[in-house]
Structure formats: C-alpha cells, structure tokens
XYZ file of N, CA, C and O in Angstrom:
852
model
N -10.422 25.630 36.594
C -8.207 25.483 36.818
C -8.040 24.554 36.092
O -9.451 23.456 35.495
N -6.776 24.447 35.644
C -6.281 23.112 35.307
C -6.060 22.055 35.503
O -6.425 20.949 35.317
N -6.695 21.840 36.890
C -6.510 20.775 37.710
C -8.164 20.071 37.639
O -8.363 18.906 37.315
N -9.146 20.600 37.377
C -10.568 19.991 37.251
C -10.986 19.605 35.904
O -11.373 19.188 35.384
N -9.827 20.043 34.684
C -9.784 19.260 33.697
C -9.227 18.105 33.964
O -9.349 17.400 33.180
N -8.422 17.676 34.332
C -7.048 16.103 34.990
C -8.388 15.323 35.228
O -8.533 15.578 36.834
N -9.245 14.253 35.133
C -9.810 13.365 36.317
C -9.716 11.880 35.874
O -9.472 10.897 34.909
N -9.264 11.297 36.988
C -8.887 10.017 37.039
C -9.832 9.168 37.390
O -10.279 9.780 39.039
N -10.922 8.478 37.467
C -11.664 7.405 37.716
C -11.659 6.306 39.182
O -11.994 5.839 38.559
N -10.177 6.071 38.638
C -10.069 5.021 39.465
C -9.252 3.952 37.993
O -8.827 2.706 38.652
N -9.447 3.591 36.519
C -9.325 2.847 35.790
C -8.622 3.662 34.291
O -8.026 3.492 33.924
N -9.619 4.743 34.048
C -9.328 5.954 32.609
C -8.880 7.299 33.700
O -9.375 8.009 34.494
N -7.917 7.760 32.230
C -7.481 8.856 32.808
C -8.318 9.795 31.653
O -9.071 9.756 30.340
N -8.933 10.668 32.142
C -10.699 11.685 31.592
C -9.674 13.376 31.420
O -9.707 14.125 32.285
N -9.331 13.593 30.316
C -8.991 15.555 29.583
C -9.999 16.687 29.681
O -10.143 15.799 28.216
N -10.188 16.728 30.228
C -10.796 17.298 29.601
C -12.974 17.646 29.651
O -13.457 18.384 29.335
N -12.911 15.983 30.133
C -13.988 15.562 30.041
C -14.461 14.712 31.685
O -13.169 14.208 32.294
N -15.478 14.606 32.367
C -15.422 13.202 33.514
C -16.073 12.455 32.856
O -16.918 11.717 34.278
N -16.560 12.034 31.948
C -17.218 11.430 31.587
C -16.597 9.648 30.977
O -15.632 10.476 30.015
N -16.666 9.380 31.242
C -15.948 7.762 30.807
C -16.046 7.793 29.374
O -17.429 7.496 28.864
N -15.353 6.332 28.625
C -15.315 6.446 27.840
C -16.782 5.672 27.428
O -16.642 4.848 28.542
N -16.060 4.304 26.616
C -17.783 3.446 26.303
C -16.922 2.526 26.783
O -17.910 1.888 27.148
N -15.912 2.744 26.534
C -15.151 1.440 26.770
C -14.535 1.279 28.082
O -13.112 1.707 27.679
N -13.900 0.026 28.956
C -12.890 0.344 29.977
C -11.457 0.389 29.243
O -10.495 0.692 30.347
N -11.504 -0.751 28.300
C -10.070 -0.530 28.080
C -10.152 0.974 27.038
O -8.564 0.798 26.944
N -10.477 1.524 27.219
C -9.888 3.466 26.587
C -9.347 3.647 27.359
O -10.297 4.296 28.457
N -7.900 3.608 27.823
C -7.415 4.179 29.242
C -7.232 5.788 29.277
O -7.373 6.650 30.419
N -7.404 6.400 28.029
C -7.062 7.919 28.304
C -7.731 8.131 26.745
O -8.386 7.442 26.444
N -8.648 9.754 28.325
C -9.772 10.037 26.459
C -9.276 11.791 26.786
O -9.513 12.229 27.876
N -9.230 12.223 25.620
C -8.787 13.669 25.711
C -9.940 14.662 24.618
O -10.529 14.097 23.545
N -10.743 14.992 25.518
C -12.356 15.755 25.302
C -12.384 17.051 24.839
O -11.797 18.038 25.453
N -12.990 17.817 23.501
C -13.475 18.680 23.602
C -13.959 18.522 22.511
O -14.356 18.943 21.328
N -15.719 18.782 23.349
C -16.953 18.600 22.755
C -17.425 20.155 22.598
O -18.605 19.939 21.415
N -17.344 20.874 22.547
C -17.821 22.535 21.800
C -18.047 22.292 20.676
O -16.784 22.218 19.805
N -19.367 22.737 19.984
C -19.473 23.431 18.810
C -18.346 23.863 17.394
O -17.720 24.831 17.651
N -18.163 22.780 16.246
C -16.730 23.047 15.764
C -15.314 22.931 16.355
O -14.867 23.471 15.326
N -15.446 22.511 17.345
C -13.593 22.702 17.876
C -13.033 21.420 17.240
O -13.984 20.567 17.215
N -12.008 21.692 17.963
C -10.922 20.407 17.695
C -10.009 20.093 18.522
O -9.769 21.018 19.485
N -9.749 19.056 18.616
C -9.401 18.350 19.861
C -8.233 17.306 18.830
O -8.137 16.460 18.444
N -6.954 18.152 20.372
C -5.517 17.099 19.140
C -5.234 16.697 20.205
O -5.199 17.259 21.634
N -3.678 15.624 20.568
C -2.733 15.656 20.898
C -1.204 16.516 20.203
O -1.134 15.045 19.239
N -0.581 16.324 20.560
C 0.695 17.232 20.081
C 1.686 16.416 20.591
O 2.095 16.342 22.097
N 2.355 15.768 20.554
C 3.898 14.770 20.260
C 4.807 16.254 19.610
O 4.945 16.743 18.727
N 6.116 17.205 20.483
C 6.411 18.152 20.127
C 7.673 17.204 19.999
O 8.855 17.272 20.688
N 9.292 17.832 18.840
C 9.994 17.824 18.668
C 11.039 18.770 18.324
O 10.416 18.904 18.246
N 12.616 18.031 18.583
C 13.544 18.932 17.765
C 13.412 19.191 16.367
O 12.760 18.418 15.588
N 13.793 20.471 15.768
C 13.647 20.551 14.041
C 13.826 19.174 13.307
O 14.269 19.010 12.454
N 15.134 19.342 14.400
C 15.970 17.143 13.435
C 15.850 15.994 14.866
O 16.995 15.489 15.162
N 14.889 16.582 15.391
C 14.392 15.131 15.999
C 13.165 14.390 15.281
O 13.226 14.540 14.534
N 12.668 13.700 16.358
C 12.249 12.303 15.826
C 10.721 12.602 16.955
O 10.931 12.800 18.343
N 9.651 12.290 16.559
C 8.437 11.766 17.569
C 8.855 9.985 17.316
O 7.540 9.865 16.424
N 7.252 9.828 18.105
C 7.408 8.456 18.841
C 6.296 7.702 19.079
O 5.953 8.016 20.016
N 5.485 6.892 18.864
C 4.093 6.301 19.635
C 4.344 5.262 19.561
O 4.779 4.341 18.436
N 4.689 3.757 20.745
C 5.003 2.687 21.093
C 3.874 2.129 21.074
O 2.823 2.336 21.888
N 4.450 0.578 20.971
C 3.130 -0.510 20.797
C 3.438 -1.666 21.254
O 5.215 -2.236 20.593
N 3.265 -1.889 22.572
C 4.297 -2.798 23.353
C 3.383 -3.687 23.839
O 2.110 -3.476 24.037
N 3.933 -5.087 24.580
C 3.240 -6.151 25.222
C 4.405 -6.633 26.409
O 4.486 -7.744 26.642
N 5.237 -5.858 25.972
C 6.752 -6.115 27.593
C 7.019 -4.904 28.289
O 7.012 -3.727 27.829
N 7.710 -5.187 29.684
C 8.354 -3.909 30.331
C 9.350 -4.032 30.095
O 9.933 -3.455 31.120
N 10.432 -5.349 29.718
C 11.915 -5.410 29.557
C 12.494 -4.540 29.052
O 12.298 -4.567 27.523
N 13.188 -4.387 28.760
C 14.252 -3.563 28.396
C 15.002 -4.114 27.035
O 15.221 -4.056 26.089
N 15.449 -5.169 27.242
C 15.993 -6.795 26.623
C 15.064 -7.631 25.975
O 15.466 -8.195 24.824
N 13.873 -7.050 26.112
C 12.715 -7.985 24.891
C 11.947 -7.109 23.739
O 11.432 -6.088 23.974
N 12.081 -7.828 23.040
C 11.547 -6.685 21.777
C 10.029 -5.914 21.461
O 9.724 -5.215 21.220
N 9.972 -6.964 22.523
C 8.478 -6.631 22.995
C 7.642 -5.498 23.475
O 6.713 -4.812 23.528
N 9.246 -4.550 23.669
C 8.191 -3.069 24.705
C 8.625 -2.031 23.850
O 8.622 -1.034 24.002
N 8.748 -2.951 22.226
C 8.788 -2.009 21.941
C 8.041 -2.748 19.861
O 8.880 -2.436 18.969
N 7.340 -3.527 19.949
C 6.987 -4.306 18.920
C 6.358 -4.103 18.294
O 6.208 -4.258 16.482
N 6.094 -2.559 18.066
C 5.092 -2.304 16.625
C 5.183 -0.885 17.025
O 5.175 0.036 18.376
N 5.201 0.526 16.466
C 5.594 1.784 16.524
C 5.278 2.591 14.944
O 5.262 2.364 14.428
N 4.688 3.608 15.019
C 4.821 5.436 15.037
C 5.853 6.019 15.074
O 6.641 6.079 16.191
N 6.370 6.571 13.267
C 7.606 7.297 13.953
C 7.412 8.314 12.770
O 7.369 8.368 11.922
N 7.639 10.096 12.928
C 7.906 10.526 12.664
C 9.072 11.782 12.726
O 9.689 11.518 13.703
N 9.484 11.988 11.265
C 10.936 12.109 11.795
C 10.775 13.543 11.264
O 11.179 13.912 9.917
N 11.521 15.303 12.061
C 11.456 16.364 11.662
C 12.641 16.325 10.803
O 12.564 17.456 9.805
N 13.637 15.152 10.378
C 14.762 16.178 9.114
C 14.819 16.242 8.138
O 14.877 16.853 7.478
N 13.927 15.425 7.255
C 13.779 15.375 6.089
C 11.736 15.139 5.794
O 11.008 14.561 5.190
N 11.195 14.898 7.556
C 9.209 15.300 7.768
C 8.994 14.049 7.045
O 7.529 14.244 6.264
N 9.562 13.182 7.028
C 8.739 11.842 6.482
C 7.765 11.119 8.042
O 8.892 11.760 9.396
N 7.152 10.413 7.816
C 6.582 9.664 8.330
C 6.201 8.096 8.606
O 6.124 7.444 6.709
N 6.364 6.969 9.341
C 6.798 5.934 9.015
C 6.353 4.847 10.536
O 5.923 5.494 11.754
N 5.746 3.734 9.924
C 5.131 2.725 10.549
C 5.960 1.088 10.483
O 6.506 0.344 9.126
N 6.418 1.138 11.959
C 7.063 -0.289 12.028
C 6.024 -1.331 12.156
O 5.668 -1.185 13.615
N 6.309 -2.558 12.260
C 6.063 -3.563 12.994
C 6.410 -5.213 12.434
O 8.425 -4.425 12.175
N 6.450 -6.075 13.738
C 7.242 -7.162 13.575
C 8.262 -7.571 14.468
O 8.967 -8.085 14.852
N 7.728 -6.854 15.773
C 8.478 -7.227 17.270
C 8.073 -7.983 17.880
O 7.879 -9.344 17.354
N 8.496 -8.124 19.261
C 8.169 -9.382 20.008
C 9.269 -10.463 19.856
O 9.605 -10.333 20.934
N 9.513 -11.017 18.899
C 10.451 -11.738 18.741
C 11.828 -11.169 18.255
O 12.619 -11.883 18.278
N 11.566 -9.183 17.275
C 12.296 -9.140 16.692
C 12.907 -7.816 16.755
O 11.162 -7.548 17.123
N 13.510 -7.260 16.782
C 13.004 -5.521 16.230
C 12.841 -5.125 15.523
O 12.254 -5.929 14.326
N 10.862 -4.226 15.396
C 10.580 -4.321 14.886
C 10.616 -3.294 13.414
O 11.999 -2.245 13.765
N 10.355 -3.926 12.155
C 11.367 -3.123 11.014
C 10.240 -2.089 10.500
O 8.991 -2.222 10.148
N 11.056 -1.198 9.470
C 9.483 -0.119 8.763
C 9.132 -0.886 8.125
O 10.081 -1.723 6.841
N 8.339 -0.941 7.394
C 7.017 -1.413 6.585
C 6.431 -0.331 5.647
O 6.038 -1.324 4.698
N 6.072 0.544 6.462
C 5.658 1.671 5.496
C 6.581 3.174 5.759
O 6.091 3.588 6.726
N 6.177 3.628 4.393
C 6.965 4.928 4.221
C 5.687 6.349 3.841
O 5.677 5.407 3.253
N 5.813 7.195 4.690
C 4.765 8.883 3.756
C 6.135 9.631 4.137
O 6.760 10.026 4.790
N 6.621 10.248 2.597
C 7.606 11.326 2.764
C 6.596 12.676 2.053
O 5.209 12.663 2.481
N 7.287 13.249 3.086
C 6.728 14.661 2.780
C 6.782 15.194 1.553
O 5.471 16.114 1.563
N 6.861 14.391 0.155
C 6.066 14.990 -1.258
C 5.245 13.969 -0.872
O 4.153 13.881 -1.989
N 4.713 12.867 -0.289
C 3.172 12.655 -0.458
C 4.081 11.488 -0.636
O 2.089 10.358 -0.910
N 4.670 10.710 -1.836
C 5.258 9.195 -1.881
C 4.578 8.491 -0.854
O 5.282 8.411 0.624
N 3.790 7.610 -1.717
C 3.841 6.298 -0.174
C 4.699 4.680 -0.513
O 4.673 4.230 -1.492
N 5.750 4.668 0.440
C 6.927 2.855 0.080
C 6.482 2.443 0.596
O 5.950 2.745 2.196
N 6.001 0.952 0.490
C 5.608 -0.307 1.658
C 7.776 -1.238 1.111
O 7.836 -1.532 0.167
N 7.867 -1.060 1.954
C 9.040 -2.211 2.499
C 10.377 -1.555 1.868
O 10.863 -2.186 1.541
N 10.222 -0.447 1.614
C 11.511 -0.085 0.989
C 12.143 1.453 1.249
O 10.740 1.796 2.781
N 12.594 2.293 2.381
C 12.716 3.560 2.529
C 13.904 4.641 1.849
O 13.767 5.543 2.525
N 14.279 4.285 0.756
C 15.310 5.164 -0.223
C 13.896 5.322 -1.387
O 13.145 4.663 -2.236
N 12.940 6.552 -1.430
C 12.431 6.914 -2.515
C 12.970 7.133 -4.308
O 14.202 7.824 -4.027
N 12.637 6.929 -4.886
C 12.700 7.303 -6.490
C 11.865 8.147 -7.425
O 10.982 8.329 -7.194
N 12.301 9.421 -6.572
C 12.219 10.447 -7.150
C 10.469 10.804 -6.007
O 10.779 10.434 -5.122
N 9.921 10.858 -6.877
C 8.270 11.749 -6.168
C 7.286 11.054 -6.509
O 6.022 10.920 -6.683
N 7.525 9.301 -7.433
C 6.948 8.191 -7.483
C 5.634 8.485 -6.560
O 5.696 7.697 -5.561
N 4.271 7.623 -6.402
C 3.457 8.226 -5.411
C 3.622 7.465 -4.513
O 3.401 6.991 -3.526
N 3.565 5.864 -5.691
C 3.435 4.600 -4.639
C 4.180 3.641 -5.048
O 4.750 2.950 -6.853
N 5.021 3.599 -4.298
C 6.366 2.785 -4.536
C 6.166 1.657 -3.794
O 6.179 1.537 -2.891
N 6.331 0.024 -3.894
C 6.520 -1.063 -3.710
C 7.224 -1.791 -4.165
O 8.093 -2.143 -4.807
N 8.335 -2.638 -3.069
C 9.197 -3.632 -3.395
C 8.814 -4.688 -2.644
O 8.779 -5.089 -1.794
N 9.694 -5.651 -3.527
C 9.403 -7.037 -2.761
C 10.521 -8.382 -4.136
O 11.743 -7.682 -4.227
N 10.513 -9.282 -3.560
C 11.063 -9.897 -4.157
C 11.043 -10.754 -5.700
O 9.937 -10.959 -6.255
N 12.362 -10.610 -6.603
C 12.084 -11.243 -7.677
C 11.394 -12.392 -7.661
O 11.996 -13.693 -6.865
N 10.819 -13.020 -9.018
C 9.767 -14.528 -9.319
C 9.414 -14.380 -10.320
O 9.798 -13.794 -11.412
N 9.465 -15.419 -10.849
C 8.766 -16.121 -12.234
C 7.789 -15.701 -11.890
O 7.336 -15.432 -10.738
N 7.107 -16.304 -12.937
C 5.440 -16.192 -12.982
C 4.784 -16.947 -12.528
O 4.404 -17.967 -12.451
N 4.447 -16.349 -11.242
C 3.136 -18.239 -10.471
C 2.363 -17.330 -9.360
O 2.767 -15.931 -8.745
N 1.522 -18.190 -8.887
C 1.000 -17.656 -7.915
C 1.532 -17.778 -6.627
O 2.556 -18.369 -6.093
N 1.111 -15.786 -5.700
C 1.309 -16.057 -5.040
C 2.793 -15.275 -5.028
O 3.624 -15.267 -4.080
N 3.268 -15.231 -6.018
C 5.240 -14.659 -6.363
C 5.016 -13.254 -6.927
O 6.275 -12.775 -6.796
N 3.792 -12.819 -6.736
C 3.660 -11.174 -7.288
C 4.720 -10.464 -5.918
O 4.645 -10.501 -4.306
N 4.708 -8.862 -6.014
C 5.349 -8.145 -5.429
C 4.013 -7.258 -5.249
O 3.746 -6.747 -3.624
N 2.517 -7.496 -5.613
C 1.571 -6.407 -5.169
C 0.424 -7.120 -6.297
O 1.060 -7.148 -7.360
N -1.081 -6.930 -5.665
C -1.649 -7.169 -6.176
C -2.854 -6.322 -5.368
O -2.816 -5.774 -4.771
N -4.414 -6.756 -7.127
C -5.443 -6.053 -6.859
C -6.413 -7.148 -6.476
O -6.497 -8.024 -7.797
N -7.273 -7.328 -5.834
C -7.979 -8.667 -5.607
C -9.571 -8.040 -4.514
O -10.225 -7.199 -4.341
N -10.014 -8.908 -6.008
C -11.472 -9.580 -4.973
C -12.006 -9.753 -4.003
O -13.531 -9.349 -3.345
N -11.057 -10.232 -2.607
C -11.090 -11.310 -1.569
C -10.260 -10.895 -0.868
O -8.792 -10.384 -1.491
N -10.479 -11.755 0.285
C -9.138 -11.573 1.480
C -8.389 -12.741 1.414
O -8.622 -13.906 0.509
N -7.487 -13.110 1.475
C -5.916 -13.842 1.644
C -6.089 -14.406 0.165
O -5.863 -13.221 -0.495
N -5.711 -14.798 -0.305
C -5.806 -15.623 -1.339
C -7.145 -15.596 -2.732
O -6.885 -16.488 -3.312
N -7.613 -15.261 -1.702
C -9.576 -16.136 -2.368
C -9.676 -14.569 -3.006
O -8.879 -13.717 -3.229
N -10.449 -15.076 -4.452
C -10.718 -14.115 -5.064
C -9.492 -13.769 -6.451
O -9.251 -14.651 -6.598
N -10.588 -13.325 -7.747
C -9.870 -12.692 -8.491
C -9.086 -11.220 -8.735
O -9.529 -10.664 -8.228
N -7.589 -11.616 -9.249
C -6.958 -10.643 -8.673
C -6.037 -10.132 -10.392
O -6.401 -11.120 -11.067
N -5.350 -9.493 -10.310
C -4.788 -8.633 -11.018
C -2.801 -8.437 -10.706
O -3.081 -7.684 -9.671
N -2.714 -9.406 -10.789
C -1.226 -9.654 -9.373
C 0.005 -8.524 -10.756
O 0.057 -8.801 -12.330
N 0.758 -7.974 -10.360
C 1.962 -7.472 -10.772
C 3.181 -8.090 -10.124
O 3.992 -8.290 -8.937
N 4.185 -8.223 -11.648
C 5.844 -8.989 -10.350
C 7.153 -8.689 -11.555
O 7.080 -8.181 -12.380
N 7.970 -8.292 -10.777
C 9.245 -8.200 -11.293
C 10.088 -10.063 -11.221
O 9.996 -10.567 -9.974
N 10.750 -9.830 -12.654
C 11.696 -11.653 -12.323
C 13.053 -10.778 -12.875
O 13.128 -9.424 -14.293
N 14.536 -10.383 -11.436
C 14.709 -9.453 -11.560
C 15.853 -9.317 -13.179
O 16.839 -10.918 -13.546
N 16.641 -8.959 -13.738
C 17.021 -8.419 -14.919
C 16.473 -9.760 -16.053
O 17.467 -9.322 -17.089
N 15.486 -9.726 -16.311
C 14.822 -10.163 -17.118
C 13.853 -9.449 -17.760
O 13.558 -9.175 -18.830
N 12.828 -10.155 -17.084
C 11.268 -8.763 -17.114
C 10.207 -9.009 -16.284
O 10.397 -8.962 -15.154
N 9.143 -7.923 -16.396
C 7.979 -7.693 -15.536
C 7.117 -8.289 -15.786
O 7.190 -8.397 -17.089
N 5.728 -8.030 -15.206
C 5.629 -9.060 -16.031
C 3.709 -9.106 -15.128
O 3.909 -8.429 -13.901
N 1.962 -9.056 -15.710
C 0.939 -8.686 -14.984
C 0.719 -9.994 -15.712
O 0.220 -10.340 -16.158
N -0.548 -10.059 -14.468
C -1.235 -11.152 -14.857
C -2.995 -11.524 -14.354
O -2.555 -10.818 -13.191
N -3.759 -11.910 -14.495
C -4.926 -11.954 -14.283
C -5.189 -13.606 -13.950
O -5.258 -14.552 -14.825
N -6.171 -13.999 -12.345
C -6.143 -15.313 -12.664
C -6.606 -15.312 -11.194
O -7.101 -14.197 -10.171
N -8.214 -16.108 -11.158
C -8.432 -16.896 -9.736
C -7.960 -17.669 -8.789
O -7.391 -18.780 -9.434
N -7.689 -17.271 -7.849
C -7.099 -18.084 -7.198
C -8.437 -19.937 -7.128
O -9.171 -20.182 -7.068
N -6.893 -20.789 -7.129
C -7.658 -21.922 -6.978
C -8.411 -22.471 -8.530
O -9.349 -23.818 -8.687
N -8.568 -21.627 -9.207
C -9.013 -21.953 -10.763
C -8.092 -21.456 -11.825
O -8.567 -22.586 -12.755
N -7.420 -20.426 -12.133
C -6.774 -20.650 -12.853
C -6.698 -19.079 -13.449
O -6.898 -17.817 -12.833
N -6.073 -18.892 -14.040
C -5.746 -17.926 -15.389
C -7.531 -17.069 -16.016
O -7.491 -17.439 -16.240
N -7.455 -15.246 -15.814
C -7.998 -15.346 -16.816
C -8.239 -14.357 -17.568
O -6.666 -13.698 -17.011
N -8.836 -13.230 -18.229
C -8.896 -12.921 -19.347
C -8.095 -11.389 -18.600
O -8.718 -10.304 -17.360
N -7.004 -9.867 -19.521
C -6.352 -8.921 -19.435
C -7.640 -7.703 -20.407
O -7.495 -8.229 -20.939
N -8.237 -7.180 -19.527
C -9.005 -6.327 -19.953
C -8.505 -5.388 -20.497
O -7.809 -4.164 -19.475
N -8.634 -3.591 -21.285
C -7.865 -2.518 -21.522
C -8.647 -1.686 -22.729
O -9.528 -2.238 -23.499
N -9.663 -1.318 -21.386
C -10.908 -0.010 -21.570
C -10.405 1.262 -21.424
O -10.109 1.242 -20.662
N -10.876 2.011 -22.021
C -11.901 3.211 -21.928
C -12.867 3.538 -21.801
O -13.230 3.515 -20.688
N -13.983 3.763 -22.220
C -15.676 4.034 -21.676
C -15.783 2.274 -22.291
O -16.593 1.966 -21.145
N -15.491 1.228 -23.215
C -15.878 0.764 -22.867
C -14.629 -0.718 -23.663
O -13.455 -0.129 -23.432
N -15.044 -1.769 -23.415
C -13.435 -2.865 -23.252
C -12.673 -2.625 -24.843
O -13.856 -2.446 -26.143
N -11.298 -2.320 -24.930
C -10.934 -1.870 -27.142
C -10.125 -2.867 -26.958
O -9.832 -2.991 -28.184
N -9.657 -4.174 -26.163
C -8.811 -4.222 -26.182
C -8.791 -5.688 -24.859
O -8.576 -5.438 -23.794
N -8.199 -7.485 -25.456
C -8.519 -8.197 -24.559
C -7.268 -9.744 -24.824
O -7.380 -9.693 -25.690
N -6.485 -9.670 -24.320
C -6.484 -10.207 -24.175
C -5.962 -11.354 -23.560
O -6.603 -11.654 -21.398
N -6.801 -13.049 -24.203
C -7.731 -13.878 -23.214
C -6.254 -15.066 -22.525
O -5.627 -14.762 -22.752
N -6.460 -15.959 -21.888
C -5.438 -17.101 -21.368
C -5.079 -18.156 -22.058
O -4.694 -18.957 -21.494
N -5.794 -17.928 -23.615
C -4.990 -18.233 -24.306
C -3.776 -17.315 -25.584
O -3.189 -18.584 -26.414
N -3.814 -16.364 -24.747
C -3.087 -15.312 -25.336
C -3.111 -14.950 -27.198
O -2.217 -14.163 -27.404
N -4.349 -15.262 -27.247
C -4.571 -14.733 -28.058
C -5.196 -12.742 -27.478
O -5.454 -12.333 -26.757
N -4.814 -11.669 -28.305
C -5.664 -10.473 -28.432
C -6.069 -9.817 -29.192
O -6.157 -9.640 -30.817
N -7.466 -9.555 -28.354
C -8.398 -9.335 -29.150
C -9.030 -8.305 -29.286
O -8.591 -7.364 -28.434
N -9.477 -7.416 -30.172
C -10.122 -6.084 -30.356
C -11.718 -6.211 -29.120
O -12.084 -7.482 -28.675
N -11.835 -5.360 -29.101
C -13.061 -4.569 -28.002
C -14.084 -5.914 -28.592
O -15.023 -5.429 -28.150
N -14.462 -5.356 -29.873
C -15.404 -5.846 -30.167
C -15.596 -6.318 -32.166
O -14.238 -5.792 -33.263
N -16.208 -6.791 -32.995
C -16.514 -7.789 -33.856
C -15.906 -7.091 -35.083
O -17.271 -5.710 -35.005
N -14.989 -6.344 -36.040
C -15.246 -5.258 -37.347
C -15.565 -3.657 -36.346
O -16.497 -3.866 -37.498
N -14.816 -3.823 -35.572
C -14.523 -1.938 -34.967
C -13.804 -1.192 -34.878
O -13.618 -0.176 -35.061
N -12.644 -2.424 -34.786
C -10.957 -1.484 -34.642
C -10.367 -1.847 -35.522
O -10.047 -2.785 -36.667
N -9.097 -0.423 -35.959
C -8.175 -0.921 -36.943
C -6.687 -1.032 -35.644
O -6.762 -0.688 -34.883
N -5.883 -2.066 -37.005
C -5.095 -2.005 -36.446
C -3.869 -0.955 -36.505
O -3.579 -1.195 -37.841
N -2.978 0.031 -35.467
C -2.960 0.821 -36.561
C -3.484 2.364 -36.684
O -4.553 2.292 -37.010
N -3.120 3.155 -37.540
C -3.827 4.390 -38.480
C -2.984 4.810 -39.355
O -2.023 3.961 -39.024
N -3.521 5.610 -40.223
C -2.531 6.396 -41.264
C -1.331 7.498 -40.688
O -0.382 7.300 -41.480
N -0.843 7.135 -39.476
C -0.076 8.080 -38.907
C 0.834 7.185 -37.764
O 1.925 7.755 -37.036
N -0.120 6.436 -37.799
C 0.492 5.284 -36.690
C 0.483 4.403 -36.642
O -0.026 3.242 -36.671
N 1.726 3.849 -37.909
C 1.702 2.640 -38.611
C 2.754 1.405 -38.280
O 4.197 1.890 -37.198
N 2.114 -0.129 -37.691
C 3.269 -1.244 -37.370
C 4.431 -1.046 -38.370
O 3.689 -0.888 -39.591
N 6.048 -1.404 -38.889
C 6.560 -1.245 -39.361
C 6.881 -2.632 -40.446
O 6.346 -2.898 -41.304
N 6.727 -3.972 -38.674
C 6.534 -4.984 -39.553
C 5.815 -5.871 -39.178
O 5.452 -5.861 -37.445
N 5.454 -7.292 -39.501
C 4.405 -8.056 -39.035
C 4.843 -8.809 -39.504
O 4.935 -10.060 -40.938
N 5.121 -10.264 -38.646
C 6.141 -12.045 -38.325
C 4.707 -12.790 -38.343
O 4.129 -12.443 -37.163
N 4.256 -13.296 -39.504
C 3.412 -14.656 -38.766
C 3.973 -15.463 -39.685
O 4.091 -15.861 -40.731
N 3.432 -16.560 -39.121
C 3.126 -18.291 -39.670
C 2.741 -18.087 -41.661
O 2.858 -18.717 -42.600
N 1.098 -17.693 -41.128
C 0.602 -17.701 -41.515
C -0.931 -16.718 -41.797
O -1.225 -16.205 -40.784
N -0.155 -15.331 -43.557
C -1.011 -14.523 -43.878
C -2.470 -14.718 -43.297
O -3.304 -15.216 -44.523
N -3.174 -14.041 -42.727
C -4.800 -13.538 -43.052
C -4.887 -12.598 -43.023
O -4.955 -11.695 -41.550
N -5.922 -11.715 -43.925
C -6.592 -10.242 -44.089
C -7.791 -9.891 -44.432
O -8.100 -10.932 -45.242
C-alpha cells in the first residue's frame, strides 16, 4: 500500500525503497529500480506560476541565507533560471535558459534566439578584462582565447597565456589558413600556397608604406 512505500530510518527519508543511500548526508531518496523504469520528482505549479528549489544555510526569514541560491522555473514564458550570491545579499539571477533554448549569462532579456548570450563590463584590451574566454586551465592559468568589448568603440579578441604574454591567433579549416602573430603580422597558413583575394573577390585598394610584390 502507499504507506509501505515511505520509510524513515532515523536520519533518511526513503521513498520506494528501504535501502539507505550510500552516504548519510543524502537525506531524501526516491527509488524505482525496475528494469527500464524512470524515477522522477515533480514540482507542479499554475500555468502562470513558478516552481522553485531553494538552497539555504539559515532558518531566519530576515537572513538572505534562507534563500542563498535557487533554481527557478517560470511557467509564464517557460524559462529556467539559476540564482546564486545569497548569504549576505539577495541572490541574483546568473544564468537563464529560455524556452527557445538560448543560454544567457548575467542577463535576463534575450536578443532574439541567439544560442549563447553573455553580458559583461566594457573594458580595454587587458588580462582579466574579457567578458568570456576559452581556456586550457583553471583560474587564471593556461592559454586562453579571450573576447571583450570596449563600449561604443570596438569588440576585441585576444590570445594570451597568463604570466607569459600574447600568443598567435590561427584561423583554420582542415588546416591552418591564416595567422596573426604576436607582432601583428598577418601570415598565410603556408609559404607560397595562398592568394590574397581572387578574380571575383578583389581588394579595392591596398595602402602600404613600401610595396613588395
């Protein structure tokens, strides 16, 4: 019957099983181990309501720690959001996934259906000033490809290694086709192998201090 599916062993609540979780810190276990079965937890809300899962470290309603972090689903427009930064202040939205599948970081208003949208601070070209980057290491270590924006001026891309300095940027298809080196030289992928423009895609003007062809 229904009661036999709910068990409490003194420190853990078990639903659908009498076997405790592997670790005592796991206070709630919902189990259905039938072959091919699905186990789920449902949070049901009104069509214009929200569903929320809170993470807390306080029991006082006046302490922001009572809602230090949360996962939030809004049925009005079917977006899911993740909030962090509580304890000393009300947690703020850090990441949102829209109904269309766009992922937004540090922003809550979508620019159309662009798949990845990141909001950051305007800055010049410098280490640590990027809005986002791709890196080979944790923290500030490793070689990274950084993307930033200087408001009303330009967007920038930089390749560098923390503590070392600039690195070349390479553009490739199946292999290297073009390189911008740390001295600012624009180089072909290989010697005597590529044209600048073509018979149907020509450069209009070339400005140079000293012409070498």
